[in-house]
mmCIF file of C-alpha atoms and ligand atoms in Angstrom:
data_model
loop_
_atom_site.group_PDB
_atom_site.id
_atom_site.type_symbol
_atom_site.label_atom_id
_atom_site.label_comp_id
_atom_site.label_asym_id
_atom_site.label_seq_id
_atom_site.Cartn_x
_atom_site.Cartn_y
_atom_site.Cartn_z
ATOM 1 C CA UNK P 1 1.368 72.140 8.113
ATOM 2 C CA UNK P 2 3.604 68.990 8.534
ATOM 3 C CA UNK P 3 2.397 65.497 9.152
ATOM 4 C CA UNK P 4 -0.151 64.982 6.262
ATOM 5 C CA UNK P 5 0.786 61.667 5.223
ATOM 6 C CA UNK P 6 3.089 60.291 1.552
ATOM 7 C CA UNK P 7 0.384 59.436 -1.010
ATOM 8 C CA UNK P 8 2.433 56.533 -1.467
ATOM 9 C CA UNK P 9 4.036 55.134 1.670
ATOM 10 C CA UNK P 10 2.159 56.923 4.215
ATOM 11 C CA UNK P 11 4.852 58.049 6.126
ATOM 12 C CA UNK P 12 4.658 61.512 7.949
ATOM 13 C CA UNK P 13 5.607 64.322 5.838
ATOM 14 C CA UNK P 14 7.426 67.863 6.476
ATOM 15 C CA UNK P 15 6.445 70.932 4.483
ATOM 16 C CA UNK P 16 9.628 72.244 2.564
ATOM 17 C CA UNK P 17 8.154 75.574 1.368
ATOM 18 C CA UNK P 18 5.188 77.034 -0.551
ATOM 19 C CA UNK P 19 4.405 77.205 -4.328
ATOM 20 C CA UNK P 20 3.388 79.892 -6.325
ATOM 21 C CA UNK P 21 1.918 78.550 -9.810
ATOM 22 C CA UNK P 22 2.083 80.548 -12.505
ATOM 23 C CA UNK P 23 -0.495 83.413 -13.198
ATOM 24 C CA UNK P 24 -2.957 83.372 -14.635
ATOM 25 C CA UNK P 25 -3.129 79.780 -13.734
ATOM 26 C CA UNK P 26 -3.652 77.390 -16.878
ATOM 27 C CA UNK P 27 -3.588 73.676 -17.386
ATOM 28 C CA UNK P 28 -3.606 72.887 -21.284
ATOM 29 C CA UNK P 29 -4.154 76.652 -22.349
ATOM 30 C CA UNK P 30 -7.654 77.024 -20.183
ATOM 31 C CA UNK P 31 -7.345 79.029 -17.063
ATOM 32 C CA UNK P 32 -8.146 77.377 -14.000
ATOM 33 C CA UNK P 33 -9.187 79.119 -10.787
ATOM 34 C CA UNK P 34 -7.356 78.347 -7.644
ATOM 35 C CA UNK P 35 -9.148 80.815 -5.093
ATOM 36 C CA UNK P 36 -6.707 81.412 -2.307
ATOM 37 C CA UNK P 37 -5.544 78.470 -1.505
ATOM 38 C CA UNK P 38 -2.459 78.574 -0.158
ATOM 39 C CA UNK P 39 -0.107 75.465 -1.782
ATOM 40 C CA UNK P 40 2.419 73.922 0.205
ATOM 41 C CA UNK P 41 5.320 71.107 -0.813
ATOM 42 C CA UNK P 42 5.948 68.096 1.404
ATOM 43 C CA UNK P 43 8.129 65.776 1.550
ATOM 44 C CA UNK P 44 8.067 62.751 2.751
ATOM 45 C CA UNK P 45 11.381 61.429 4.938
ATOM 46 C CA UNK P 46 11.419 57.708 4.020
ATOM 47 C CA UNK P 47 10.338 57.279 0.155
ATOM 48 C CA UNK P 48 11.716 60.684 -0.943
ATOM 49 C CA UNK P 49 8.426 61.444 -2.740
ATOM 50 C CA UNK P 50 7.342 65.484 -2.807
ATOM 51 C CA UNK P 51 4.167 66.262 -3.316
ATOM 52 C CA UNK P 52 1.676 69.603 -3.541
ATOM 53 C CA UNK P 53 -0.549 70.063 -0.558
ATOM 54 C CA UNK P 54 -3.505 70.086 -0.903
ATOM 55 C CA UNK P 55 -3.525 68.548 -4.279
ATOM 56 C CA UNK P 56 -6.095 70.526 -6.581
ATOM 57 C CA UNK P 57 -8.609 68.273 -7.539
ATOM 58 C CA UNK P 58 -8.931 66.100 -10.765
ATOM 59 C CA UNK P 59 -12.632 67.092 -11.403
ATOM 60 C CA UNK P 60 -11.562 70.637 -11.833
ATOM 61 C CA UNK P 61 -7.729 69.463 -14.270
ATOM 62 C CA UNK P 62 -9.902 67.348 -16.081
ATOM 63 C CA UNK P 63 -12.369 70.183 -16.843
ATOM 64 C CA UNK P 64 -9.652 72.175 -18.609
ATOM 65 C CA UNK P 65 -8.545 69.424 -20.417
ATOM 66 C CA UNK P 66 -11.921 68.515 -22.117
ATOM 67 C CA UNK P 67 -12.285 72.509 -23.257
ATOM 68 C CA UNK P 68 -8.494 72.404 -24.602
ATOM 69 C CA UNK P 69 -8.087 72.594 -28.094
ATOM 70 C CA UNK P 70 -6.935 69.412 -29.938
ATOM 71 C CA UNK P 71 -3.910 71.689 -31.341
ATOM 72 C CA UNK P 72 -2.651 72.527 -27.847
ATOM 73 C CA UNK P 73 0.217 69.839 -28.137
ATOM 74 C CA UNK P 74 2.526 69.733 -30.314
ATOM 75 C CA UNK P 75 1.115 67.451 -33.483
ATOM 76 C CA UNK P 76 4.678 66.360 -34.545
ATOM 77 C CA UNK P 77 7.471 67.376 -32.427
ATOM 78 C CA UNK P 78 11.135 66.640 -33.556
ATOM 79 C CA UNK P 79 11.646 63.322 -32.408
ATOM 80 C CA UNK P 80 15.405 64.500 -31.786
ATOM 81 C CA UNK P 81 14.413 67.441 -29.510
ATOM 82 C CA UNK P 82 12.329 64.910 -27.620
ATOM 83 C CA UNK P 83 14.399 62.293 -27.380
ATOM 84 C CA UNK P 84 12.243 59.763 -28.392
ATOM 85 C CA UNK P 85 15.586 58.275 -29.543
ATOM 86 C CA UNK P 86 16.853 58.127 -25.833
ATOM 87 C CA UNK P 87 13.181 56.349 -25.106
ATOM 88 C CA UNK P 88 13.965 53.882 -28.160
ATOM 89 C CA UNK P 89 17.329 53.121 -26.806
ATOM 90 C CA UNK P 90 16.426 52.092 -23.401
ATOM 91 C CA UNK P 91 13.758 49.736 -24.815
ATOM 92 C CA UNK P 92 15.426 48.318 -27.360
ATOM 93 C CA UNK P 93 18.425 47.725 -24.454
ATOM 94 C CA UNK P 94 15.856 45.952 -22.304
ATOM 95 C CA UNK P 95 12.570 44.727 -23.416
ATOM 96 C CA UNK P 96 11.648 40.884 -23.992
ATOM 97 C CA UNK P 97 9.157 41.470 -26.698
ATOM 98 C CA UNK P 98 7.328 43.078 -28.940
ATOM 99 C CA UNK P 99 4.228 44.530 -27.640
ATOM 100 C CA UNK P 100 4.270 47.707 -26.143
ATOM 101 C CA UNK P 101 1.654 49.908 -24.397
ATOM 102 C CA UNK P 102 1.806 53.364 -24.093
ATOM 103 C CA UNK P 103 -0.152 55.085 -21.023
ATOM 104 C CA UNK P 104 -1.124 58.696 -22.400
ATOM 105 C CA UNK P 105 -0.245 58.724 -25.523
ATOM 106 C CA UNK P 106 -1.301 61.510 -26.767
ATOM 107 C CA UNK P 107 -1.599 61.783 -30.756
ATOM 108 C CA UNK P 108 0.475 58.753 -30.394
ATOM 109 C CA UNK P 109 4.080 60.333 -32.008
ATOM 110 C CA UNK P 110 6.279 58.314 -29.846
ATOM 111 C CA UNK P 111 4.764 54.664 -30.930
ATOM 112 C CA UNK P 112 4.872 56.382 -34.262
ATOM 113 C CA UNK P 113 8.363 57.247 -34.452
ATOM 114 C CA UNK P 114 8.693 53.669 -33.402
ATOM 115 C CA UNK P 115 7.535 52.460 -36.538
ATOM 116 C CA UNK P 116 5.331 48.867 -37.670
ATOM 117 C CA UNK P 117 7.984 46.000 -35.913
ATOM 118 C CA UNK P 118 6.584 46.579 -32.433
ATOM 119 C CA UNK P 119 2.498 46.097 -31.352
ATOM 120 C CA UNK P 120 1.281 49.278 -30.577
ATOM 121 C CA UNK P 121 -1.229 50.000 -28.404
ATOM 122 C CA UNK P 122 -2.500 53.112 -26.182
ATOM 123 C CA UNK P 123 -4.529 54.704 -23.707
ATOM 124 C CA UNK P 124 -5.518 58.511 -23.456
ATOM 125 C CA UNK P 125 -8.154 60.659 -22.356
ATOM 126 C CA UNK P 126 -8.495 63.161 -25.282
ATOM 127 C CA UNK P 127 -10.566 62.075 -27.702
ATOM 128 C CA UNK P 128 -8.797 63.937 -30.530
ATOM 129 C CA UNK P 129 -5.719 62.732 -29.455
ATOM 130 C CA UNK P 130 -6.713 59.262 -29.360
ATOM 131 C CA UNK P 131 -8.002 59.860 -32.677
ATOM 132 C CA UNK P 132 -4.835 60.856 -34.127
ATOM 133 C CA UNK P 133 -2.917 57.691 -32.482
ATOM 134 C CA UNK P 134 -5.113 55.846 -34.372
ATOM 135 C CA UNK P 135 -4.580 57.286 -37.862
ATOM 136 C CA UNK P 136 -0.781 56.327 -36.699
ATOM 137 C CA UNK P 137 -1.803 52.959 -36.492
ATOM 138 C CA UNK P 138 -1.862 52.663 -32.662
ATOM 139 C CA UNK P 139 -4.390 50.620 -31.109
ATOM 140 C CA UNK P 140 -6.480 52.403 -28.363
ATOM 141 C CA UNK P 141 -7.415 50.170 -25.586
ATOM 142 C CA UNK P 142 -9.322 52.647 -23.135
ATOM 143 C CA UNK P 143 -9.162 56.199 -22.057
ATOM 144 C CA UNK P 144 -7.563 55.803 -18.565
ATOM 145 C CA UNK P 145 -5.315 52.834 -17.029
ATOM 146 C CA UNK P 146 -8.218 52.892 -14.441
ATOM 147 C CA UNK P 147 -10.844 52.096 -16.666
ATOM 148 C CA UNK P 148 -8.717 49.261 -18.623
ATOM 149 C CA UNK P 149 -9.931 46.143 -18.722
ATOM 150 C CA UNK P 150 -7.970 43.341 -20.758
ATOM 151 C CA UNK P 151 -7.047 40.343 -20.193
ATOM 152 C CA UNK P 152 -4.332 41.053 -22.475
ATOM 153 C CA UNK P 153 -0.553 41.359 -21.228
ATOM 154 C CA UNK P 154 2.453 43.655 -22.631
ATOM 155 C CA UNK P 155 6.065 43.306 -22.720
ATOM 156 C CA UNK P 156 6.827 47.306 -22.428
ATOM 157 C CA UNK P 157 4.486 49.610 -20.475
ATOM 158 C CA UNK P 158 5.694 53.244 -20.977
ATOM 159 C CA UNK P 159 4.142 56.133 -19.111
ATOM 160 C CA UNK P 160 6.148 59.444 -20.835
ATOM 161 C CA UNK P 161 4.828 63.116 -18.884
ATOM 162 C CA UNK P 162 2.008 61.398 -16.662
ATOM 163 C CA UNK P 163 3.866 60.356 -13.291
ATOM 164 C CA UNK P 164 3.590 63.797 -12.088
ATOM 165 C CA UNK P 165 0.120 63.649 -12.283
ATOM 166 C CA UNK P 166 -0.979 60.514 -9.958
ATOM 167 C CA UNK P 167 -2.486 61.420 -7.188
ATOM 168 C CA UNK P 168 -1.727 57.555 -6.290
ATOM 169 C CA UNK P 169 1.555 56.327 -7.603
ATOM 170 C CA UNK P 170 0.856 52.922 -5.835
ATOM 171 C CA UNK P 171 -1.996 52.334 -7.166
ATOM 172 C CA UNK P 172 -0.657 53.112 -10.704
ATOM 173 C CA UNK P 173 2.325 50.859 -10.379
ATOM 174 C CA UNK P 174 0.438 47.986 -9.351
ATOM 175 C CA UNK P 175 -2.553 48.293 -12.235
ATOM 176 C CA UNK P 176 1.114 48.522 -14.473
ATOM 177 C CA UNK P 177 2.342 45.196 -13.074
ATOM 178 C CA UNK P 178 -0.414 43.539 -13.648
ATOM 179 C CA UNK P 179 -0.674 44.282 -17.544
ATOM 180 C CA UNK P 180 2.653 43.114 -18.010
ATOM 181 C CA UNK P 181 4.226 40.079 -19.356
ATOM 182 C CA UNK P 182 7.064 37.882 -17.026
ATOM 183 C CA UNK P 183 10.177 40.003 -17.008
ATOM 184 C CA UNK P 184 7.905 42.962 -18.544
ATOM 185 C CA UNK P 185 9.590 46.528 -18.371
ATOM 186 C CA UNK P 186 8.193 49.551 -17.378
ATOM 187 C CA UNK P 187 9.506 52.729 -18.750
ATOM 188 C CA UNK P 188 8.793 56.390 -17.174
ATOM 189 C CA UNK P 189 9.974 60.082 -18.145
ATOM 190 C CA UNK P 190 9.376 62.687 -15.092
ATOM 191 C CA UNK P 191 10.816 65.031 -13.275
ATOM 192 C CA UNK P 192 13.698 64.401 -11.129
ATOM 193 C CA UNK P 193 13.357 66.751 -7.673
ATOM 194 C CA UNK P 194 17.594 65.459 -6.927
ATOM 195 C CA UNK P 195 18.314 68.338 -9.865
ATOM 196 C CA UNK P 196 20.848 70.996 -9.682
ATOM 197 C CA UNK P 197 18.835 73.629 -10.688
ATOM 198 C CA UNK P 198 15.654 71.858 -8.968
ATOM 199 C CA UNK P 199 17.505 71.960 -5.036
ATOM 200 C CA UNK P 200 18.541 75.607 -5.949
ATOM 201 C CA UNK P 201 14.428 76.940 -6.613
ATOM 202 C CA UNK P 202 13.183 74.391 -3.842
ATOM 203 C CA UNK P 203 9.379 74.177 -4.120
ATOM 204 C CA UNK P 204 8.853 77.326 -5.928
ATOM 205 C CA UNK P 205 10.765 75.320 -9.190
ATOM 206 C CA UNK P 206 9.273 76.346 -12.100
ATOM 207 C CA UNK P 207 8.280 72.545 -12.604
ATOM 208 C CA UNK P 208 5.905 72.400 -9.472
ATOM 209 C CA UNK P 209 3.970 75.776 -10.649
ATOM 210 C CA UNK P 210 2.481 73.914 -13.061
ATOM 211 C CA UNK P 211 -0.969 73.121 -11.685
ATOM 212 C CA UNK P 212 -1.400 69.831 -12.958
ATOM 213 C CA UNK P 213 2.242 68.247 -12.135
ATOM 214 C CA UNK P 214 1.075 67.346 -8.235
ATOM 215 C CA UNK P 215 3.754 64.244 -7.238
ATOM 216 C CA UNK P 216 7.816 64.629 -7.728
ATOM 217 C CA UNK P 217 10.045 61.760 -7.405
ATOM 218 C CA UNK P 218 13.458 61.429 -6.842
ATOM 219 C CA UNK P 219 15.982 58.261 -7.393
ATOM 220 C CA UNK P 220 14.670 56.882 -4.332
ATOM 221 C CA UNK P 221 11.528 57.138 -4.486
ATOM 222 C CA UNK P 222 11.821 55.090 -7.826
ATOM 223 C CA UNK P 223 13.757 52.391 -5.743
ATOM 224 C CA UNK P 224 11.136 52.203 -3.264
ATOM 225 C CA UNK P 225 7.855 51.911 -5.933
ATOM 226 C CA UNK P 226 10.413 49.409 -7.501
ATOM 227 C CA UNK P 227 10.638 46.895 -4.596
ATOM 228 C CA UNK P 228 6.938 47.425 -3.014
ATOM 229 C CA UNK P 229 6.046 46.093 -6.450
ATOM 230 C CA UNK P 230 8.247 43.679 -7.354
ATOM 231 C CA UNK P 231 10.358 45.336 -9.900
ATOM 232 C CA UNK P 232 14.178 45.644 -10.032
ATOM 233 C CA UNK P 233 15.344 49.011 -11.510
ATOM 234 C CA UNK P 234 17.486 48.420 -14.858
ATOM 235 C CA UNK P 235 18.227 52.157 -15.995
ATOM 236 C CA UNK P 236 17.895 55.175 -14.786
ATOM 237 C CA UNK P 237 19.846 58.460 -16.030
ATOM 238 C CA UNK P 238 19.106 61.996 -14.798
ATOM 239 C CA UNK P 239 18.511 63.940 -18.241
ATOM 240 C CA UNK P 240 16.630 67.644 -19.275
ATOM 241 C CA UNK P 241 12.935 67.122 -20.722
ATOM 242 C CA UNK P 242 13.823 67.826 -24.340
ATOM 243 C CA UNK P 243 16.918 68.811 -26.174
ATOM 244 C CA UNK P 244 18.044 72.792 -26.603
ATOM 245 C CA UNK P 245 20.200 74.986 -28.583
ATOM 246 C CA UNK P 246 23.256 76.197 -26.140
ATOM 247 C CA UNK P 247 22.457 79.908 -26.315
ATOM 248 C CA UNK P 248 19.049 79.073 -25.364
ATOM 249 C CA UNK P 249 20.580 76.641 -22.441
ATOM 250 C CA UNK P 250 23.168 79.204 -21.708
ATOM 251 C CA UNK P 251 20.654 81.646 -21.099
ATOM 252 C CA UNK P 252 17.929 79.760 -19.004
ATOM 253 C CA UNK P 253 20.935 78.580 -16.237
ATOM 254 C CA UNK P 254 22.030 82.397 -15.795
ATOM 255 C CA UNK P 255 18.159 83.679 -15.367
ATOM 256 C CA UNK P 256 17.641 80.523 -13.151
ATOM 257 C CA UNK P 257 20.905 80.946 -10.872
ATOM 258 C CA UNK P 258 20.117 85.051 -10.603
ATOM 259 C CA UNK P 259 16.561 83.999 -9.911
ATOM 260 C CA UNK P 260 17.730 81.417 -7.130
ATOM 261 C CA UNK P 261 19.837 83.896 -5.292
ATOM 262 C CA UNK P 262 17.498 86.707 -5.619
ATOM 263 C CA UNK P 263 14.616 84.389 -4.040
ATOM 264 C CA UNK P 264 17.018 83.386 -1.292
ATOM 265 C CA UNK P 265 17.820 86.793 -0.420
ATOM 266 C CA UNK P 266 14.120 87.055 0.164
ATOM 267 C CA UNK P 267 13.015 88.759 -2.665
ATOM 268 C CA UNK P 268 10.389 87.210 -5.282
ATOM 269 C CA UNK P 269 8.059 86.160 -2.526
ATOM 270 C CA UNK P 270 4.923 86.015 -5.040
ATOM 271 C CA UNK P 271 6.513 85.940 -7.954
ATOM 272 C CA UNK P 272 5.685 82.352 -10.166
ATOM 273 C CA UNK P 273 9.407 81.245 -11.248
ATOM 274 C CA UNK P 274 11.417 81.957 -14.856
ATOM 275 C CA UNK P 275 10.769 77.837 -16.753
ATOM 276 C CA UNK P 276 14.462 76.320 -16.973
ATOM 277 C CA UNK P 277 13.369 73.808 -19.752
ATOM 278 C CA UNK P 278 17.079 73.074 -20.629
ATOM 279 C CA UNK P 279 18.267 72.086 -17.233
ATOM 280 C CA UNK P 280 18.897 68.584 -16.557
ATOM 281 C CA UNK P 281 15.787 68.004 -13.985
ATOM 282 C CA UNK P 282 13.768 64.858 -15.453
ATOM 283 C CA UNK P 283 14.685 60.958 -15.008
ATOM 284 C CA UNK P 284 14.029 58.535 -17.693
ATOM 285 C CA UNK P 285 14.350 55.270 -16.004
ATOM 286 C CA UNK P 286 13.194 51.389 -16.449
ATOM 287 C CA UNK P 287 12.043 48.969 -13.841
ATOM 288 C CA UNK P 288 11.452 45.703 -14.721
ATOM 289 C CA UNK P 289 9.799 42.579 -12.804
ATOM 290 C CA UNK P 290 11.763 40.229 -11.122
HETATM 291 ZN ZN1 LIG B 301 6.779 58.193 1.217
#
């Protein structure tokens, strides 16, 4: 079904294939039924945004994550692997001060690793998480960026792993540019849909069968958010989710190029896709206002 209109610029959009998430379906290690629907990707032709038709509803994500267990992320992952350095680098490069908030947090290891010279604050949804950030000396403001209300302004507004879950990117942006400070940054980590190995799956990419991850931008799309808002982008590098041993990278491209040329010969029709962690498909990019 084409025309259903971008979630952020309205335009008309064309379907570009169907997704198969993975089975059994699970967001946050709780299964989560998705009846028959049949899943579609669209893309839109002016902002470059892709996007999961329909989109499964919150109510029903949010009800897996409230029975997840507080141990289903990681409690300490290697800073390296996750390169919170990379993160670090690209804020040091362009913020204007020192007070940084971080939209789900999580158990709040990033502003962690970051250590005491910046002002740390946080928002997230899990309750155990949030704890957690706390006991790392992060300051929890509210649970959502919907239900903050400060009049209190930052100088860095990071959002690491949550873009591909807005049903509303606008929206987000906006609430963002209003917490932030003149010349404030904003800093996001998500998936990158101009990838290699992301083009060669199409909408069956192993990042998209994730039920939860509903929007997928591209470098455009990121240009276009930038300017509606009043942001000018200052960095922007296309780079894999977390760092990877070469066998382990050597072995996920052959599996995903066999797997590509196997699905375009027509076979795999129902199959949910091999993950390709290693390959370079996220974006870590900066926007700041003008
Ligand atoms: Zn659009």
């Amino acid at each position: 079904m084409s025309g259903v209109p971008c979630p952020i610029c309205q335009t008309s959009s064309a379907e570009c294939g169907g997704i198969v998430h993975n089975k059994p379906a699970m967001v946050a290690g709780v299964e989560i039924d998705l009846g028959d629907a049949r899943f579609e990707m669209h893309s839109c032709p002016s902002c470059g945004l892709q996007f999961k038709h329909p989109f499964i509803p919150e109510s029903q994500l949010i009800a897996c994550y409230e029975q997840a267990s507080g141990d289903h992320w990681e409690d300490s992952p290697d800073p390296y692997k996750r390169r919170f350095d990379d993160i670090e680098r690209v804020i040091n490069t362009h913020a204007n001060g020192p007070k940084v908030l971080d939209i789900g947090c999580s158990n709040g290891a990033l502003l962690g690793y970051m250590g005491q010279s910046w002002e740390r604050s946080g928002i997230e949804p899990g309750q155990q998480a949030a704890q957690h950030a706390e006991q790392r000396g992060v300051r929890i403001i509210a649970p959502m960026l919907e239900q903050c209300e400060t009049d209190e302004r930052f100088d860095i507004i990071l959002a690491i792993d949550v873009l591909e879950h807005l049903l509303d990117p606008s929206d987000f942006i906006e609430r963002v540019r209003r917490l932030l400070t003149e010349r404030g940054i904003f800093v996001g980590f998500t998936g990158d849909t101009d990838a290699r190995s992301w083009k060669w799956h199409g909408s069956r990419y192993w990042y998209a069968s994730l039920p939860e991850h509903q929007v997928f931008y591209n470098r455009a799309t990121i240009d276009q958010l930038a300017q509606t808002h009043g942001f000018e982008v200052v960095h922007y590098e296309r780079t894999s989710h977390a760092r990877f041993k070469s066998t382990r990278r050597v072995r996920d491209n052959l599996r995903g190029a066999i797997w590509g040329l196997m699905m375009r010969l027509g076979m795999h029709k129902h199959a949910s896709p091999p993950g390709w962690l290693p390959a370079k498909d996220h974006m870590l990019f900066a926007i700041k206002l003008r």
